[in-house]
Short mmCIF file of C-alpha atoms in Angstrom, two decimals:
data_model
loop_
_atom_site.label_atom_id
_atom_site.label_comp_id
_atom_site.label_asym_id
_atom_site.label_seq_id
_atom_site.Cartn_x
_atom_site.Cartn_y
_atom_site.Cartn_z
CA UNK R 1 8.16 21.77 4.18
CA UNK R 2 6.71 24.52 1.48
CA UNK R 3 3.06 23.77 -0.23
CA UNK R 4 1.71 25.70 -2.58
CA UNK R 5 -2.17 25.98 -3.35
CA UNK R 6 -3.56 27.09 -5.98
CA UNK R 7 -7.35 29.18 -5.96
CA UNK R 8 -9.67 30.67 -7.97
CA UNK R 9 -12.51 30.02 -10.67
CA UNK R 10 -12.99 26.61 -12.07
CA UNK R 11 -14.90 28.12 -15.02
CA UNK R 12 -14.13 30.88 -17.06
CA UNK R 13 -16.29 32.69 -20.33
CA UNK R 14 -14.53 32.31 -23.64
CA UNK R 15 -12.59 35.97 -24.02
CA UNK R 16 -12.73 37.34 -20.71
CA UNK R 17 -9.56 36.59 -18.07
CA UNK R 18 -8.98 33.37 -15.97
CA UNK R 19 -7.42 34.55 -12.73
CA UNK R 20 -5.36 32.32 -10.34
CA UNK R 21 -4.09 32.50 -7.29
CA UNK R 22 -1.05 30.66 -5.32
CA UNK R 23 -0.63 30.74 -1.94
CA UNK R 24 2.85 29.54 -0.06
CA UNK R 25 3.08 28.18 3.40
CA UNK R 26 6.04 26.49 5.05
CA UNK R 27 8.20 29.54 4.14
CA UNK R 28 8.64 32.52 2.94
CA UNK R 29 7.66 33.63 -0.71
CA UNK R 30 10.78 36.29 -0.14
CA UNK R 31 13.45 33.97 1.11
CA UNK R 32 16.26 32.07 -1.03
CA UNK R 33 16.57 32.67 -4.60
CA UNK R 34 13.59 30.74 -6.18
CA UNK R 35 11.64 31.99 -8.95
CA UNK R 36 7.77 31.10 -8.97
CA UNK R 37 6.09 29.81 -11.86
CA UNK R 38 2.81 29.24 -13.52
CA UNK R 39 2.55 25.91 -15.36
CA UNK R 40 -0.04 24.26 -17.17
CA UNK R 41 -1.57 20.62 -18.15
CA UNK R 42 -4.55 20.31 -21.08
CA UNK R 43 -6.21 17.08 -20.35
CA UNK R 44 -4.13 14.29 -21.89
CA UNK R 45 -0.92 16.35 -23.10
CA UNK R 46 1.99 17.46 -21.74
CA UNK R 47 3.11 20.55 -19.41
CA UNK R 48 3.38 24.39 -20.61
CA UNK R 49 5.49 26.96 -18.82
CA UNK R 50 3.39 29.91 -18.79
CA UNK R 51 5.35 32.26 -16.84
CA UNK R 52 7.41 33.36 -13.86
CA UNK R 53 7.82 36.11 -11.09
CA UNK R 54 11.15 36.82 -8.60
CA UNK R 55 9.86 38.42 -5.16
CA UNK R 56 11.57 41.84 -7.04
CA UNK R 57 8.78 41.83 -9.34
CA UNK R 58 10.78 40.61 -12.20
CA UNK R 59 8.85 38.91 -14.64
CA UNK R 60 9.38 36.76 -17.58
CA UNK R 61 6.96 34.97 -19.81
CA UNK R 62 6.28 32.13 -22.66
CA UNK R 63 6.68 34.10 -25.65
CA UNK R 64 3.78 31.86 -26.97
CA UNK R 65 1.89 33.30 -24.39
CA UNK R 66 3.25 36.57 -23.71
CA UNK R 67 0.53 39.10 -25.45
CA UNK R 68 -1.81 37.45 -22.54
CA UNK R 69 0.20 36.96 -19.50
CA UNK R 70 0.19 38.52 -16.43
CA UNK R 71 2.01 36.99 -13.14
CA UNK R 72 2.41 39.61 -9.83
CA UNK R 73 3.18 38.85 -6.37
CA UNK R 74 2.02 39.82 -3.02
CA UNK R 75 4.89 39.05 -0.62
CA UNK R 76 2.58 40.45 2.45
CA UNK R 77 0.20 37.75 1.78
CA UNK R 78 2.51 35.03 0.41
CA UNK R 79 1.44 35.13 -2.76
CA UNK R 80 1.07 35.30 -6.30
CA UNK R 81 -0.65 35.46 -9.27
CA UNK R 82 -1.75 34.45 -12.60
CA UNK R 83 -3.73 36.70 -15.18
CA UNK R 84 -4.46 35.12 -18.70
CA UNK R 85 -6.90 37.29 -20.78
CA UNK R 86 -8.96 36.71 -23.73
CA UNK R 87 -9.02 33.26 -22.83
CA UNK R 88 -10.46 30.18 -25.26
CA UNK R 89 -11.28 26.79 -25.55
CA UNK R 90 -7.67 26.07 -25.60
CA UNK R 91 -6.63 26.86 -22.37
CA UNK R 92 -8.76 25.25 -20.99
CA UNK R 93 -6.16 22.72 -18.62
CA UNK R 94 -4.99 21.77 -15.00
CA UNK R 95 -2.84 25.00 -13.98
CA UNK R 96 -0.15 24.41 -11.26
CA UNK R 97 2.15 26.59 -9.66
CA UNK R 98 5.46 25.83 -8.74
CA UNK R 99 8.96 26.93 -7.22
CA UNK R 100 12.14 26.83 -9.27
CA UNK R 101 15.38 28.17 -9.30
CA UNK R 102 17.42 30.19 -11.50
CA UNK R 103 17.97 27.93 -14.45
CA UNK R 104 14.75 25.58 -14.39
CA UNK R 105 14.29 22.89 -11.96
CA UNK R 106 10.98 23.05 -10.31
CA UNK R 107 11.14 21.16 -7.20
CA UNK R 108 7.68 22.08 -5.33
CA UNK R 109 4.31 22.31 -7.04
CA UNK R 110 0.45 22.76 -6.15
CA UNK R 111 -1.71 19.97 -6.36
CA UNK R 112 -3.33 21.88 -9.24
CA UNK R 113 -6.52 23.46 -10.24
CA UNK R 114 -8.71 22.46 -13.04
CA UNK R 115 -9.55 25.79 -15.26
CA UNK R 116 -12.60 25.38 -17.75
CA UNK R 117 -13.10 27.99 -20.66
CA UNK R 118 -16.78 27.41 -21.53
CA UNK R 119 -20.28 29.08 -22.12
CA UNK H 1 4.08 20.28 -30.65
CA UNK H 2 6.61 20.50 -27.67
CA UNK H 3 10.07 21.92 -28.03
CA UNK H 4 11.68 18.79 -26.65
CA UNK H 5 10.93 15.17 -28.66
CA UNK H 6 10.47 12.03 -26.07
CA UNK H 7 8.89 8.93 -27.05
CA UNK H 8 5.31 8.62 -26.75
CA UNK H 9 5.62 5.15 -24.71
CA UNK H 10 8.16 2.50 -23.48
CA UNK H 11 8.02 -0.71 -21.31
CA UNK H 12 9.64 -2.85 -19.02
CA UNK H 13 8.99 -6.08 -16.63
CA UNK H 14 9.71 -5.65 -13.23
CA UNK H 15 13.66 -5.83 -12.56
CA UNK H 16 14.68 -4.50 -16.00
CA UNK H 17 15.84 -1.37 -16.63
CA UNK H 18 14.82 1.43 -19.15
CA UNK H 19 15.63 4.27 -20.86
CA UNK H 20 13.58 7.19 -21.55
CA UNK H 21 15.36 9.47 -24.51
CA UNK H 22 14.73 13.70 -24.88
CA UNK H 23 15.81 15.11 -27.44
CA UNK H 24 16.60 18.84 -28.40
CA UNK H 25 18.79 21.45 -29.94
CA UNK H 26 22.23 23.00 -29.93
CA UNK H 27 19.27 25.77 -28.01
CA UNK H 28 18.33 23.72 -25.23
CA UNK H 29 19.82 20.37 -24.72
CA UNK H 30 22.72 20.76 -26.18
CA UNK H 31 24.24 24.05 -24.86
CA UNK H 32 23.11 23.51 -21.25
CA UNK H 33 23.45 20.43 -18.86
CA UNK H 34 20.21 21.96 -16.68
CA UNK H 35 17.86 18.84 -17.73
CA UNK H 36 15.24 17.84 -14.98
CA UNK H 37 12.90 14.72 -15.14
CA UNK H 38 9.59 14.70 -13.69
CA UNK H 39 7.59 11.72 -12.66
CA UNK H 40 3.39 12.44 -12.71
CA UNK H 41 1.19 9.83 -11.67
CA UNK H 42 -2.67 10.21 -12.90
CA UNK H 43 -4.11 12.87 -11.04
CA UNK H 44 -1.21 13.83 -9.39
CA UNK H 45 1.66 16.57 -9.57
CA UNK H 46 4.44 16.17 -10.94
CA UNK H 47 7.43 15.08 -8.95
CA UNK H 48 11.16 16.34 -9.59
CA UNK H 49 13.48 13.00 -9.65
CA UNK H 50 16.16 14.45 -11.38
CA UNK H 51 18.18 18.16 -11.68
CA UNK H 52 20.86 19.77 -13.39
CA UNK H 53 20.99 16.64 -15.84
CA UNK H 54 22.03 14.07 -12.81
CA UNK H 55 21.64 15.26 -10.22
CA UNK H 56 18.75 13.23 -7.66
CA UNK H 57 16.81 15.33 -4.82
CA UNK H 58 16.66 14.14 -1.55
CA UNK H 59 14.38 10.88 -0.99
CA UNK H 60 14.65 9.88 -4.44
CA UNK H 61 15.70 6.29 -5.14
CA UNK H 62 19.22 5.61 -6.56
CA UNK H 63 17.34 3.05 -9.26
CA UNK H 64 16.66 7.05 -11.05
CA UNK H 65 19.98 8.43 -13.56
CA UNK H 66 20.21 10.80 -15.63
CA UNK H 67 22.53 11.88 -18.40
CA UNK H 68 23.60 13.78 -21.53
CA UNK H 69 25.29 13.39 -24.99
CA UNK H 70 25.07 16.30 -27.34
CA UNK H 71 21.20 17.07 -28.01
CA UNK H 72 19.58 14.38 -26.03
CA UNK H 73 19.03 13.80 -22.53
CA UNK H 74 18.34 10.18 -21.07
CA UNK H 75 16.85 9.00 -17.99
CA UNK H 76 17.59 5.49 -16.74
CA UNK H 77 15.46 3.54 -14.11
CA UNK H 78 16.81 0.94 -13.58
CA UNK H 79 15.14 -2.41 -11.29
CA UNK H 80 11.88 -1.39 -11.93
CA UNK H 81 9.17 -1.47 -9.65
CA UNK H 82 5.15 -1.68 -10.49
CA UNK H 83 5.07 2.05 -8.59
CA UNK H 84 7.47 3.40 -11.23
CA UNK H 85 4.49 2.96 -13.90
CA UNK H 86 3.71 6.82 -14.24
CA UNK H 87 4.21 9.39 -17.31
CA UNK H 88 7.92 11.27 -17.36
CA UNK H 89 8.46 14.68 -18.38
CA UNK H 90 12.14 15.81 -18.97
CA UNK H 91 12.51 19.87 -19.12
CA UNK H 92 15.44 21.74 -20.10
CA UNK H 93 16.64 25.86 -19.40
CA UNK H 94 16.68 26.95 -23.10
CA UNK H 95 18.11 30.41 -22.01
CA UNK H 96 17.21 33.87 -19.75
CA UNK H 97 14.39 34.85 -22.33
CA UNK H 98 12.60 30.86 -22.85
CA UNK H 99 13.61 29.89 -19.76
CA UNK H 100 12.53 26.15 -20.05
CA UNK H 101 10.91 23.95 -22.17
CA UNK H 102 9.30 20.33 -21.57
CA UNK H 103 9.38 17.28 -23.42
CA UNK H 104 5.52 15.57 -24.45
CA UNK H 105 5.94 13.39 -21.71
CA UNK H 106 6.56 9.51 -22.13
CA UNK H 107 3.82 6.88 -20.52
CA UNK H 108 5.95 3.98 -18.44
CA UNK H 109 4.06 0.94 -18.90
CA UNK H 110 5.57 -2.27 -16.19
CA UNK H 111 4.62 -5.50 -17.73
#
């Protein structure tokens, strides 16, 4: 059975970077064609694709978002990785990562992490 | 504003059966039948109940459908049960550069 678990800082300064991190166990990050994503929840509203990495490398990103984004992957550690920058108020949300396939279709996710953007 | 339009809020008494409506373009929708629902309870993830428009993973119940026509997506639950009371997100591939896009979600109120 695959988990992933999100990590990081539950509090992040208004314009500096919110950093994430998404660990997989129960399988390998490398094996089957899955594509791993970055999702996120503000309190209330509905989910945001932010982003998502193949073990290649390959990358592709909310265009909404895209100017900020940065997703990488470790496969050594199981891995990967969420950089937003310049962060406000506004992103301030429960992030989750996730496995999908090809076309959409996200069938595990983290339990999630609560990021704050405040002072 | 989300790309795809569900309604804010529907209801049902136990036993009936609803439908929850997404709606979006010739972009989405409408040009690809890669629709998944999600189910989130509060605090929880969400859970995939349906893929590739109708498609149900393993251990979901049969009482979840989903299908299609032109723009809009549906999802069906039908016999409903006090546990289905949770919010429903539908998503849909919108193409290799968007990838996918979600609905607002829809809050499932049994009566």
């Amino acid at each position: 059975q695959v988990q992933l678990q999100e990590s990081g800082p539950g509090l992040v300064k208004p314009s500096q970077t919110l950093s994430l991190t998404c660990t997989v166990s129960g399988g390998s990050i490398s094996s089957g064609s899955y594509y791993w994503s970055w999702i996120r929840q503000p309190a209330g509203k509905g989910l945001e694709w932010i982003g998502r990495i193949y073990t290649s490398g390959s990358t592709n990103y909310n265009p909404s978002l895209k100017s900020r984004v940065t997703i990488s992957v470790d496969t050594s550690k199981n891995q990967f990785s969420l950089k937003l920058s310049s962060v406000t108020a506004a992103d301030t949300a429960v992030y989750y990562c996730a496995r999908g396939g090809l076309e959409g279709d996200f069938d595990y996710w983290g339990q999630g992490t609560l990021v704050t953007v405040s002072s | 504003q989300s790309a795809l339009t569900q309604p804010a809020s529907v209801s049902g008494s136990p036993g009936q059966s609803i439908t929850i409506s997404c709606t979006g373009t010739s972009s989405d929708v409408g040009s690809y039948n890669l629709v998944s629902w999600y189910q989130q309870h509060p605090g929880k993830a969400p859970k995939l109940m349906i893929y590739e428009g109708s498609k149900r993973p393993s251990g979901v119940s049969n009482r979840f459908s989903g299908s299609k026509s032109g723009n809009t997506a549906s999802l069906t639950i039908s016999g409903l049960q006090a546990e289905d009371e949770a919010d429903y997100y539908c998503c849909s591939y919108a193409g290799s550069s968007t990838y996918v896009v979600f609905g607002g979600g829809t809050k499932l109120t049994v009566l």
